[in-house]
Coordinates of C-alpha atoms in Angstrom, one line a residue:
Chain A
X10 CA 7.3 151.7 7.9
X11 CA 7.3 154.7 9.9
X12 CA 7.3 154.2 13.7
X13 CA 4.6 156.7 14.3
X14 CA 2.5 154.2 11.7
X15 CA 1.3 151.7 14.3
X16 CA -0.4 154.5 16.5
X17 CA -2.7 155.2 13.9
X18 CA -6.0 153.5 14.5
X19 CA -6.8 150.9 11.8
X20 CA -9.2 151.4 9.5
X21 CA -12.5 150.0 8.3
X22 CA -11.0 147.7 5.5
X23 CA -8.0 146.8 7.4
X24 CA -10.5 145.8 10.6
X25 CA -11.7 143.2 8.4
X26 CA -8.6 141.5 8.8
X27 CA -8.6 140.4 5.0
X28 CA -5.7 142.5 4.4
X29 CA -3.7 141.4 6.8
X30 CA -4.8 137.7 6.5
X31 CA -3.6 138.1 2.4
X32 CA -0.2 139.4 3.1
X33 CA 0.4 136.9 5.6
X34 CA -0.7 134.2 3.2
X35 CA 1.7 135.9 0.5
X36 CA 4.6 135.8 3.0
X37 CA 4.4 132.1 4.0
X38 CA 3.4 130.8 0.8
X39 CA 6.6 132.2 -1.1
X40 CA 8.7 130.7 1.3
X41 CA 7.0 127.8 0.5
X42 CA 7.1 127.7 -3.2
X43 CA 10.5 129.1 -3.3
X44 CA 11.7 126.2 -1.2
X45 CA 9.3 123.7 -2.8
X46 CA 11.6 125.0 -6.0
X47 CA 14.4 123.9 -4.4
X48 CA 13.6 121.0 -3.3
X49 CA 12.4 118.9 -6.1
X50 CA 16.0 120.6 -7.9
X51 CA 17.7 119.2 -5.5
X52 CA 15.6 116.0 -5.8
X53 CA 16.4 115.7 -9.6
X54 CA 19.5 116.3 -8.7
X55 CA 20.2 120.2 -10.5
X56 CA 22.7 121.9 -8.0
X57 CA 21.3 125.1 -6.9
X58 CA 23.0 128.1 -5.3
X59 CA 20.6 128.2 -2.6
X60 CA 19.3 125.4 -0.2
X61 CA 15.7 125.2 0.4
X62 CA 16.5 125.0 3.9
X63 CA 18.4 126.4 6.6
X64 CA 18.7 123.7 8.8
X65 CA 21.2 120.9 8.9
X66 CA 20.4 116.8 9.0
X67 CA 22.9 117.0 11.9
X68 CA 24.0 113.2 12.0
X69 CA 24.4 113.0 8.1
X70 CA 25.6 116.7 7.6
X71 CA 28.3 118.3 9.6
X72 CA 27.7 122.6 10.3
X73 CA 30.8 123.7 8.4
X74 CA 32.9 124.6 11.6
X75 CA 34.6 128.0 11.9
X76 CA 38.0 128.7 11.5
X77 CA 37.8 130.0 15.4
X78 CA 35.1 127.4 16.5
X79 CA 37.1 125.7 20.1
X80 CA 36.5 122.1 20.0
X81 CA 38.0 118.5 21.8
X82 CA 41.6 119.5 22.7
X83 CA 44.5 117.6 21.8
X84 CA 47.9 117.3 23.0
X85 CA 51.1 117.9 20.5
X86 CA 54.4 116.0 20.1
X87 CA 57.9 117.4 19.6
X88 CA 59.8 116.0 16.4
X89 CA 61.0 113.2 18.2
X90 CA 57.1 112.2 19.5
X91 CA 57.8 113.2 22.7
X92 CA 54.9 115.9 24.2
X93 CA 55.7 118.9 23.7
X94 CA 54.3 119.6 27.3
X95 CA 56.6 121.2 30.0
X96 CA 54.2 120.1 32.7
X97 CA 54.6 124.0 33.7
X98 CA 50.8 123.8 35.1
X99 CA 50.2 127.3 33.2
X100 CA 46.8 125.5 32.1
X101 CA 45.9 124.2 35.3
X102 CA 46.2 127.3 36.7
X103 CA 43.8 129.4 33.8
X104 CA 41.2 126.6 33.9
X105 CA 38.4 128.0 35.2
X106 CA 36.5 124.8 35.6
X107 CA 39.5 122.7 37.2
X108 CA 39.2 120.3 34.6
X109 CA 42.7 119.9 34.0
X110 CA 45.2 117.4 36.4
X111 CA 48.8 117.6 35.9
X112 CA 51.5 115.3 37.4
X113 CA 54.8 116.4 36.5
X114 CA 58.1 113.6 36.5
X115 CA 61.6 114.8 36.0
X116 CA 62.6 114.4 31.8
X117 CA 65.4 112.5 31.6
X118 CA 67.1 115.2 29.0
X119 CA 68.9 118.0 30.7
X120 CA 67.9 121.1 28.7
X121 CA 64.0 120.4 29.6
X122 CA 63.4 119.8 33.3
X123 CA 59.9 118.2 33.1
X124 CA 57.4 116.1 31.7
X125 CA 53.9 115.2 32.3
X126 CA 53.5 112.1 34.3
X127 CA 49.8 112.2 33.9
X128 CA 47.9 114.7 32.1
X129 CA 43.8 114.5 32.2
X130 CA 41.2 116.4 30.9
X131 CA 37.7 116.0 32.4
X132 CA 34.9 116.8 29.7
X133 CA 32.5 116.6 31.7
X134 CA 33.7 119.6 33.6
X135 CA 35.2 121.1 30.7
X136 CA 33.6 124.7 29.5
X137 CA 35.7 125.0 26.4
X138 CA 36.7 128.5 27.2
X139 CA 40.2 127.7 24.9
X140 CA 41.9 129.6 28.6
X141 CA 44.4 126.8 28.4
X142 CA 45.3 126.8 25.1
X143 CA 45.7 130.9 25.6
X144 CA 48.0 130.4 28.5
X145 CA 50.2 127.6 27.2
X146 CA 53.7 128.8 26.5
X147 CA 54.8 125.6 24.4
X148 CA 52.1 125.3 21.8
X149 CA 51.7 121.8 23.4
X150 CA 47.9 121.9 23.5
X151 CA 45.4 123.3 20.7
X152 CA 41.6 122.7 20.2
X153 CA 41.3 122.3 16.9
X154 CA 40.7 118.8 16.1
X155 CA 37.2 119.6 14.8
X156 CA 35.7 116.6 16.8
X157 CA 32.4 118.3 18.8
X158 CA 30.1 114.6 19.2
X159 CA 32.2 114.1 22.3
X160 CA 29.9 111.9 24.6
X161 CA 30.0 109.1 27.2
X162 CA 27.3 106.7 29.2
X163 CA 29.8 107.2 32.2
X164 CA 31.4 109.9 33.9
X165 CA 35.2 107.8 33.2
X166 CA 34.8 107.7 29.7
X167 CA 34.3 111.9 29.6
X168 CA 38.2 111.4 31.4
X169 CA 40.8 111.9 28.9
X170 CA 44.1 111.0 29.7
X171 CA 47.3 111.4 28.2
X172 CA 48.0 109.0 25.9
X173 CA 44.3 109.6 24.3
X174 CA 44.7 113.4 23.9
X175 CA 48.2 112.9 22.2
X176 CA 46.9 110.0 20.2
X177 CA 43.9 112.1 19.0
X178 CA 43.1 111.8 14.8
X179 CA 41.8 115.7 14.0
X180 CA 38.8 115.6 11.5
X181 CA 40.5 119.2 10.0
X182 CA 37.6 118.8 7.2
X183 CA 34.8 119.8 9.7
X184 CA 36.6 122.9 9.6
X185 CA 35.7 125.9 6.6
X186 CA 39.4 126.1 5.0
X187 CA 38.0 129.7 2.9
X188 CA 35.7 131.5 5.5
X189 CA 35.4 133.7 2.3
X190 CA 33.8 131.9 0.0
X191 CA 30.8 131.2 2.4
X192 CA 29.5 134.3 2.3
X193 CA 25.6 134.1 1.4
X194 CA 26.0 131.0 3.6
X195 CA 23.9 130.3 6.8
X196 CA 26.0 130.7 9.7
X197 CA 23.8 131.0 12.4
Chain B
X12 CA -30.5 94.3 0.0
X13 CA -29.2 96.1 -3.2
X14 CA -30.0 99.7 -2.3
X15 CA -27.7 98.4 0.9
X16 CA -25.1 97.1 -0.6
X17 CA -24.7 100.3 -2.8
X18 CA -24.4 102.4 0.0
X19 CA -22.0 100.2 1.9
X20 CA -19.8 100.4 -1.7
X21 CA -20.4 104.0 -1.5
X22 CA -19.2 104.2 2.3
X23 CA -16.2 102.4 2.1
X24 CA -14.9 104.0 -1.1
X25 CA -15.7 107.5 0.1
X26 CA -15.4 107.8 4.1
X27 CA -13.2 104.0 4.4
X28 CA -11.0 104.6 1.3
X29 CA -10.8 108.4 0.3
X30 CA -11.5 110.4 3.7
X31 CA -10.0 108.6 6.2
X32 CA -6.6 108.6 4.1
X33 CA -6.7 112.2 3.5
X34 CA -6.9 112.5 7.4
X35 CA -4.0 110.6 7.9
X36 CA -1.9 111.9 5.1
X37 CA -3.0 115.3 6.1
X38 CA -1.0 114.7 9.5
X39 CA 1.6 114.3 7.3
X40 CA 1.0 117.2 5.1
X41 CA 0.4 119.3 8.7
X42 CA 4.3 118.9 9.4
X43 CA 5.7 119.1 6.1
X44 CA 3.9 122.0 4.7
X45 CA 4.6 123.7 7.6
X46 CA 8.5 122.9 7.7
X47 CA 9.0 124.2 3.9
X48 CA 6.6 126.9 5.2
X49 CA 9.4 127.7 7.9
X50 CA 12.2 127.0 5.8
X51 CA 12.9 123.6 7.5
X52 CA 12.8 120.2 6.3
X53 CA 10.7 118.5 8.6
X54 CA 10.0 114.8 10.1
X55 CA 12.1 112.4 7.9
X56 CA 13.3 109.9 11.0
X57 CA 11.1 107.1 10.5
X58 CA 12.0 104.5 8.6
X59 CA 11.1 101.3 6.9
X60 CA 14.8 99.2 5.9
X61 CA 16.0 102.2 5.4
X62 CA 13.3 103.8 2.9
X63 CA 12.6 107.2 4.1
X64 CA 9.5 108.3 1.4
X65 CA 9.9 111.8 2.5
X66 CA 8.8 111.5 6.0
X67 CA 5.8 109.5 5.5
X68 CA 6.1 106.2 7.9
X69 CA 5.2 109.2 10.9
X70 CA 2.3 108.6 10.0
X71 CA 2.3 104.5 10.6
X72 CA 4.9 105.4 14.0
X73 CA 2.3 108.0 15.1
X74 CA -0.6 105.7 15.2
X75 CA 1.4 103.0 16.5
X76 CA 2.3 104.9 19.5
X77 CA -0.9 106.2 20.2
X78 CA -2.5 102.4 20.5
X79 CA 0.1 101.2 22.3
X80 CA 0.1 103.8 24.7
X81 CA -1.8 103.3 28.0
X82 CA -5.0 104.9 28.2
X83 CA -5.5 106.4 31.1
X84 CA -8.4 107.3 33.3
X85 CA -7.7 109.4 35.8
X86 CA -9.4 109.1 39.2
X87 CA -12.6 110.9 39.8
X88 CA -13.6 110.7 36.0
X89 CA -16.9 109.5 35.2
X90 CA -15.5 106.9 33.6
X91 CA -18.6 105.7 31.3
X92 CA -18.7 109.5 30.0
X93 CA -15.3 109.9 29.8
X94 CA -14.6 106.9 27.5
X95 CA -17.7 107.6 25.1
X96 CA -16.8 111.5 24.5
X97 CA -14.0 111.1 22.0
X98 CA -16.1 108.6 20.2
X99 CA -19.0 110.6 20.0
X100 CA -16.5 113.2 18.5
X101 CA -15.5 110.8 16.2
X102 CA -18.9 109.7 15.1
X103 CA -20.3 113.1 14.2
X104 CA -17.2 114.2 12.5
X105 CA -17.7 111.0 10.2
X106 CA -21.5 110.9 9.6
X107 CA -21.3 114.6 8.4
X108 CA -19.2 113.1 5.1
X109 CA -22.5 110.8 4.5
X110 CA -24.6 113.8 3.1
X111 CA -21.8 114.8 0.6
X112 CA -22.1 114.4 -3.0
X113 CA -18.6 113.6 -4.8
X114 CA -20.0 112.9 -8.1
X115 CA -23.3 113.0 -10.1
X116 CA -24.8 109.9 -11.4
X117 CA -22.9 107.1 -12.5
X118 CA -24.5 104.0 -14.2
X119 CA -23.5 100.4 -13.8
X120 CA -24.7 97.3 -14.7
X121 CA -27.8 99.6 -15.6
X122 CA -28.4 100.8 -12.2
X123 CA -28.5 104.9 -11.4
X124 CA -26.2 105.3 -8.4
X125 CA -26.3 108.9 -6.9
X126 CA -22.9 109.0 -6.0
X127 CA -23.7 110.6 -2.3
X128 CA -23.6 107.7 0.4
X129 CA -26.9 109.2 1.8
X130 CA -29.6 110.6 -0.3
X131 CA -30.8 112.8 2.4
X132 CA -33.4 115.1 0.8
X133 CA -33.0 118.1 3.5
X134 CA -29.1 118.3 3.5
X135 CA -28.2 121.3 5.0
X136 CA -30.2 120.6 7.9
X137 CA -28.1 117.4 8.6
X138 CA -25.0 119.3 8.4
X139 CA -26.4 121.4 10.9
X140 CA -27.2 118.6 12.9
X141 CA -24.2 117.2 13.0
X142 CA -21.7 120.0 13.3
X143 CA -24.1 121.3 16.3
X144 CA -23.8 117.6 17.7
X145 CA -19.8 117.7 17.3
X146 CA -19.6 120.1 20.5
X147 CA -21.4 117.4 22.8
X148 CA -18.0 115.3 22.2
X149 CA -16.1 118.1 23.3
X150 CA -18.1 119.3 26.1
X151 CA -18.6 115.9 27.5
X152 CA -15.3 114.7 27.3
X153 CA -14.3 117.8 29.6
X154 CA -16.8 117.8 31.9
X155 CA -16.2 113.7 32.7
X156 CA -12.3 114.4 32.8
X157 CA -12.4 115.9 36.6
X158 CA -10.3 118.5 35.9
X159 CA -10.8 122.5 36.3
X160 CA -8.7 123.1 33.0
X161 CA -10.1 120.6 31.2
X162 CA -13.5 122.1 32.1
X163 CA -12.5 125.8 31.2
X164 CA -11.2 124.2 27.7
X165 CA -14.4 122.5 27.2
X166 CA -16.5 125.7 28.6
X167 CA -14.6 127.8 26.1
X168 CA -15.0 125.5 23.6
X169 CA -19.0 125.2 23.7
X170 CA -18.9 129.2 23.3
X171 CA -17.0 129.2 20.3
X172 CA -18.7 126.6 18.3
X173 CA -21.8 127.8 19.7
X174 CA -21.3 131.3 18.5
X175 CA -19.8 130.2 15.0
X176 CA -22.1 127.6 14.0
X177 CA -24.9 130.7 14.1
X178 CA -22.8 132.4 11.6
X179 CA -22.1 129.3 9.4
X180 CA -26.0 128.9 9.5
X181 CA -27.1 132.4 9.0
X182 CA -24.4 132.9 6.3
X183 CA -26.0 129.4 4.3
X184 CA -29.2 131.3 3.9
X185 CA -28.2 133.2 1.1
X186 CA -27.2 129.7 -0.7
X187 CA -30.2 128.5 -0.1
X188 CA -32.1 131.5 -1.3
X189 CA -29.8 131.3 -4.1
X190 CA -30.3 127.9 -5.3
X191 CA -33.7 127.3 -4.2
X192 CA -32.8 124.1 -2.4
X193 CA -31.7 122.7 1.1
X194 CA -30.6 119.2 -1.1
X195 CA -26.8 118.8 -1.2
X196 CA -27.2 117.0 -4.5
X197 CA -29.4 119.5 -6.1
X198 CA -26.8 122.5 -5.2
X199 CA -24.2 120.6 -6.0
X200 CA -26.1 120.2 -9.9
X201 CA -27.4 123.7 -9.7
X202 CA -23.8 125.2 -10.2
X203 CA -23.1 122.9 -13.3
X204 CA -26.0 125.4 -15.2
X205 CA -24.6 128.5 -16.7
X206 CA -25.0 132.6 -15.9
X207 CA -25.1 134.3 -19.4
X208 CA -24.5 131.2 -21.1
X209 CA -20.4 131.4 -20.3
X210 CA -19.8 131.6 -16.6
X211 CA -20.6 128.6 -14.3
X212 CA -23.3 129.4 -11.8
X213 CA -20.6 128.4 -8.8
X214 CA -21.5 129.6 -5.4
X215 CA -18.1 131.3 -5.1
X216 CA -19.7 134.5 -8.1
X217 CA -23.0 134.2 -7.0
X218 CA -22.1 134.5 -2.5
X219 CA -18.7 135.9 -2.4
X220 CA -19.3 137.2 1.4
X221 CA -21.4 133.9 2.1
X222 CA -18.0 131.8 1.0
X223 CA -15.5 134.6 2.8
X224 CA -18.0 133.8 6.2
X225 CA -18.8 129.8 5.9
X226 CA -14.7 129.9 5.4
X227 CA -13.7 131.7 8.7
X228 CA -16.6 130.1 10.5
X229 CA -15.4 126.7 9.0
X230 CA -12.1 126.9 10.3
X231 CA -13.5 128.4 13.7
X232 CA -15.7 125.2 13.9
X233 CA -12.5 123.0 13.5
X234 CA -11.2 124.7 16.7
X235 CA -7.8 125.1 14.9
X236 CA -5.2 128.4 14.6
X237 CA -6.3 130.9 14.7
X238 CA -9.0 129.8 17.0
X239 CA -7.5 127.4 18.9
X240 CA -8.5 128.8 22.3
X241 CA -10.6 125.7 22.9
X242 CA -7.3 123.0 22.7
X243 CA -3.9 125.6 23.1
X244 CA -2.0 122.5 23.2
X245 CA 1.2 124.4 24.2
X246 CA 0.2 127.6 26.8
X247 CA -3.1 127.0 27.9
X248 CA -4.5 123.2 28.2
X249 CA -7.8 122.1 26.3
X250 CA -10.6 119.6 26.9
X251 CA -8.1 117.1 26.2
X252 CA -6.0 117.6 28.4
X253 CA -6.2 114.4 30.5
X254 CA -6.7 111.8 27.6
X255 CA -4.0 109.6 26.7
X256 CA -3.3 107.0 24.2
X257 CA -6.3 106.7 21.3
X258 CA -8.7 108.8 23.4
X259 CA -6.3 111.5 22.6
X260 CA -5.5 110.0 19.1
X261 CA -9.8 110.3 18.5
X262 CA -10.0 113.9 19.3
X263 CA -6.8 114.3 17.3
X264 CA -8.4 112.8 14.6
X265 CA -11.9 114.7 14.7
X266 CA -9.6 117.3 14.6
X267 CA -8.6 116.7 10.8
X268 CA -11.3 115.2 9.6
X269 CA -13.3 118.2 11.0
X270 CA -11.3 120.2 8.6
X271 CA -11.7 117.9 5.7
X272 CA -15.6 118.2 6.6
X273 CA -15.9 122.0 6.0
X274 CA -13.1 121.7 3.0
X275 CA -15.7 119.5 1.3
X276 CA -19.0 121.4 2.3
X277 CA -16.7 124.7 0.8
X278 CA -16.4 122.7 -2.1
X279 CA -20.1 121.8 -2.3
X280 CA -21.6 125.0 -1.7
X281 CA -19.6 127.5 -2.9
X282 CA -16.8 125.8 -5.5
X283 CA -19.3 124.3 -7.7
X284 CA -18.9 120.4 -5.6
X285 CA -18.2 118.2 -8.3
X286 CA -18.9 120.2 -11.3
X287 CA -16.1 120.8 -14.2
X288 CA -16.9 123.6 -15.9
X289 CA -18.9 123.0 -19.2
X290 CA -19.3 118.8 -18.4
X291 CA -22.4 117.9 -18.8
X292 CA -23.7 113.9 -18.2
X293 CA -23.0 113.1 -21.5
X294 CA -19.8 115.3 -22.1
X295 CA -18.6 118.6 -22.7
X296 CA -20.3 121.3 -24.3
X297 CA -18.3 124.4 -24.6
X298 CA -20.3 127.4 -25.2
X299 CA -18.5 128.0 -28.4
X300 CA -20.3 124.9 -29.9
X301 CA -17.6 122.8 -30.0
X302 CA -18.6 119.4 -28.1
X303 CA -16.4 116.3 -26.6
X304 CA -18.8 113.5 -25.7
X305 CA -17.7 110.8 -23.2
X306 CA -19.0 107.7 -21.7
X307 CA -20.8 108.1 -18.4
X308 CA -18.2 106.3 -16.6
X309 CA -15.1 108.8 -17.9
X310 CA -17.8 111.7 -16.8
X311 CA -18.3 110.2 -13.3
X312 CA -14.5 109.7 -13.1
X313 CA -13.6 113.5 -14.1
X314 CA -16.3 114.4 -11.6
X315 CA -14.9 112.6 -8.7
X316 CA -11.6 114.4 -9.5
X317 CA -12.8 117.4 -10.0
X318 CA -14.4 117.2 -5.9
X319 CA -10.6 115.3 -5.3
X320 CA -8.3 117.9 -6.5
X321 CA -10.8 121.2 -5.0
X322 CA -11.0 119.6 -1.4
X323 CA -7.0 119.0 -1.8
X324 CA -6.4 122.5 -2.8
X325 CA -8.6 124.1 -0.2
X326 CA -7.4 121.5 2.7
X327 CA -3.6 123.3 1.5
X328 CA -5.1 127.0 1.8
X329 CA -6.5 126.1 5.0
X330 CA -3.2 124.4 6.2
X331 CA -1.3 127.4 5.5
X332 CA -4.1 129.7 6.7
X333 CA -3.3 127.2 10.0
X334 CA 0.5 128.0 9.7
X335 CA 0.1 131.6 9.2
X336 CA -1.7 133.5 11.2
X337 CA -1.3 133.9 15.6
X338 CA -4.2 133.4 17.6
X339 CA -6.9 135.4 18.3
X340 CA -7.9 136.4 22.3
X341 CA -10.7 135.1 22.9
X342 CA -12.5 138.5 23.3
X343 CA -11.6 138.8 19.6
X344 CA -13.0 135.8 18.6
X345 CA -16.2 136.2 20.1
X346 CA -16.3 139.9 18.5
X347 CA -15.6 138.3 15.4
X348 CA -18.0 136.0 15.3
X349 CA -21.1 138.1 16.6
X350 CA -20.2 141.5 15.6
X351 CA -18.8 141.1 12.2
X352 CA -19.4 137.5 10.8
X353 CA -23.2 137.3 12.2
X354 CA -24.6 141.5 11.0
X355 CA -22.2 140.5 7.4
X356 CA -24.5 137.3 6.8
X357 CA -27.7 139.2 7.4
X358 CA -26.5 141.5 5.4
X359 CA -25.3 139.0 3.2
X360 CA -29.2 137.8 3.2
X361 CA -30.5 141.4 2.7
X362 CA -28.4 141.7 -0.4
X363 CA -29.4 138.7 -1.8
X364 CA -32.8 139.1 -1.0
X365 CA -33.3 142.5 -2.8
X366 CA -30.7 141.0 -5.8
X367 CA -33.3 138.0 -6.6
X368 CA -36.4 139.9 -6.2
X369 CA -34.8 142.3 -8.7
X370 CA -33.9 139.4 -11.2
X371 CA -37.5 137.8 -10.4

């Protein structure tokens, strides 16, 4: 449609508003027979390439999660199970919201000097900015456990300490493993 | 005592059994049509042990809330008008289905029963009655609420049904002319006869502007999108605004079955009512020659369906119609209905007029 288009007074016809009423109608109704379509497919169970809609039944269906998607952090071991944290405080520092508390203790092995005493996480003051996970120098803390229902009736239980970070299970299949072969997906 | 007891039958099979369940079903239909519409799925939350049905116990958890809620009456409301408006609403949305005919005569046990609850000889006049009654519901309940927005819904209200019921009566003229009758019944039999021997005389061929104007005056009078000015339940508050619980359920209500009344007086005047085309009261007789003859009860029971399945397909065009278009301003509304819908039904008359005298 050319922009100039709209400045044109409408004409007789068109000030009916039948026009406009009909492809309106034509719009929404083949929406709603194309997704009608799908959805009695679907019902019989015939796998279609399309869905008939674009929302998700959030509870039941997960959004595929991607690749780069920041979600509950988690703290890694060494080899030996130890955490791989230096208690260097190079977290504490970047985090924006002060979310992060670090107490360090000495390590009892000579070539590394420190280890977290206590290491807590308030998600309830966490923005998920991934800043900490940027300025960590040992890989000892990622967000990528795919777990995003994090919730709490009280403000302790939104305090993860420790041993719960290193102790987290990551649900890797909320992830997209092939970003790739979603194209023509919804990802909105 | 037996002419009584027919019309109670007739009642509670057609307003108790068929109209009242289309109302509550089309709740459902409301959200559902409009979800695929928008690419969504829709309410599917409420359960029964864990049987979904599509969505369809809302309509069981709806109803449920809305008589357990509290209903309120706020202070200053004149409380004897403010608890009979949404009845009154109620009533005349109901009593309009009385003067409806969903079938043509149906024998049992020897007896002729018209199948119309009411046999009211002057038809169209009722309906006029009662849809120009429906606005007292609104009016009143707005006025005895005690609230300035209220009041403004309820003001704008009266001026729209006002200024669309003159346009739904003008733009019946021409069916009257047409069929030479103001008896629901009779039209309703009238389009069963046939124009050149092949096409059925239905109201749709013979008043294509009179349907095109009874429809957007129809859906005015339901004071639904797009002319929803009178409620605007999200932006700007109705007449409704300060009922709660099944005062607000009652209006809700009138609502649909509003729509369902000027679905089925669409049907009756312009889409032929009950008539399937070629069905006579003894069977079909295709103008080919060819003939099926059926029992009067199989007749009654295709006619009934026939009224069924056209009130369900025009309650779905007027759904999406609903879904589809933004609402008017209310200067557009009022231009609409006086300066286009009223001059094309008087012009609608004129043509039909100089049409019949042409005929003879």
């Amino acid at each position: 449609m050319n922009v100039h288009d709209k400045y044109k007074p409408l004409s007789w016809w068109d000030k009916t508003y039948i026009p406009l009423v009909i492809d309106g109608l034509a719009v929404t109704l083949r929406h709603f027979f194309r997704n009608i379509r799908l959805h009695i497919l679907n019902v019989i169970g015939i796998k279609t390439k399309e869905r008939g809609a674009v929302t998700y039944q959030y509870p039941e269906e997960m959004r595929p999660l991607w690749p780069r998607t920041r979600t509950l952090h988690r703290l890694m071991r060494r080899e030996d199970g130890s955490p791989r944290c230096v208690a260097c405080m190079m977290c504490e520092t970047a985090c924006p919201a002060r979310c992060i508390y670090i107490v360090a203790e000495e390590r009892p092995e000579v070539q590394i000097e420190k280890q977290p005493k206590i290491f807590n996480i308030d998600l309830g003051k966490c923005v998920f900015c991934g800043y900490c996970v940027e300025a960590c120098p040992e890989d000892a803390i990622r967000m990528d456990t795919g777990i995003i229902d994090i919730a709490s009736y009280t403000r302790n239980g939104m305090l993860l300490t420790k041993e719960q970070l290193l102790n987290i299970e990551p649900k890797v299949e909320n992830y997209v493993s092939r970003p790739d072969l979603m194209e023509g997906q919804p990802i909105y | 005592m037996q002419a009584l007891a027919e019309a109670a039958g007739k009642f509670v099979f057609f307003i108790g059994l068929i109209v009242l369940n289309i109302a509550a079903i089309l709740t459902w239909v409301e959200r559902k049509q409009s979800a695929v519409m928008q690419d969504r799925i829709g309410a599917n939350r409420a359960t029964i042990f864990g049987i979904r049905m599509l969505g369809m116990f809302h309509m069981l958890a709806d109803m449920l809330k809305l008589f357990t809620k509290e209903f309120f009456i706020p202070m200053g409301a004149r409380r004897f008008v403010y608890l009979l408006a949404p009845m009154i609403s109620l009533l005349f949305a109901l009593v309009g289905f009385a003067a409806i005919p969903f079938g043509d005569t149906l024998i049992l046990g020897g007896r002729e029963i018209p199948l119309q609850i009411a046999n009211v000889n002057i038809g169209i006049l009722y309906i006029f009655a009662v849809l120009g009654m429906a606005v007292y519901g609104v009016v009143l309940g707005a006025w005895a609420s005690n609230n300035n927005y209220a009041l403004l819904g309820g003001l704008r209200a009266s001026a729209q049904m006002l200024s669309y019921e003159v346009a739904i009566g003008v733009s019946l003229v021409g069916v009257i002319m047409v069929y030479q009758t103001v008896d629901l019944m009779e039209i309703a039999r009238a389009q069963g006869q046939l124009l050149w021997g092949w096409l059925p005389q239905w109201g749709i061929l013979l008043q294509p502007l009179g349907f095109l104007i009874f429809m957007t005056a129809g859906i005015a009078e339901t004071k639904r999108i797009p002319f929803d000015a009178p409620e605007g339940e999200s932006e700007i508050v109705g007449y409704f605004i300060e009922y709660s619980g099944m005062g607000f359920g009652m209006y809700f209500l009138t609502d649909f079955l509003e729509t369902i009344l000027i679905a089925s007086l669409t049907v009756t005047f312009f889409l032929g009512g009950f008539q399937v085309p070629y069905l006579y009261a003894d069977g079909f007789h295709f103008p080919w020659g060819q003939a099926i003859l059926l029992p009067n009860i199989a007749v009654a029971a295709l006619q009934f369906l026939s009224f069924l399945i056209k009130l369900i397909v025009l309650l779905f065009i007027m759904m999406a119609i609903r879904w589809t278009l933004p609402r008017f301003r209310y200067d557009q509304i009022m231009h609409l209905g006086w300066k286009i819908l009223l001059p094309a039904s008087l012009i609608n008359i004129l043509i039909t007029a100089v049409v019949l005298t042409i005929i003879g």
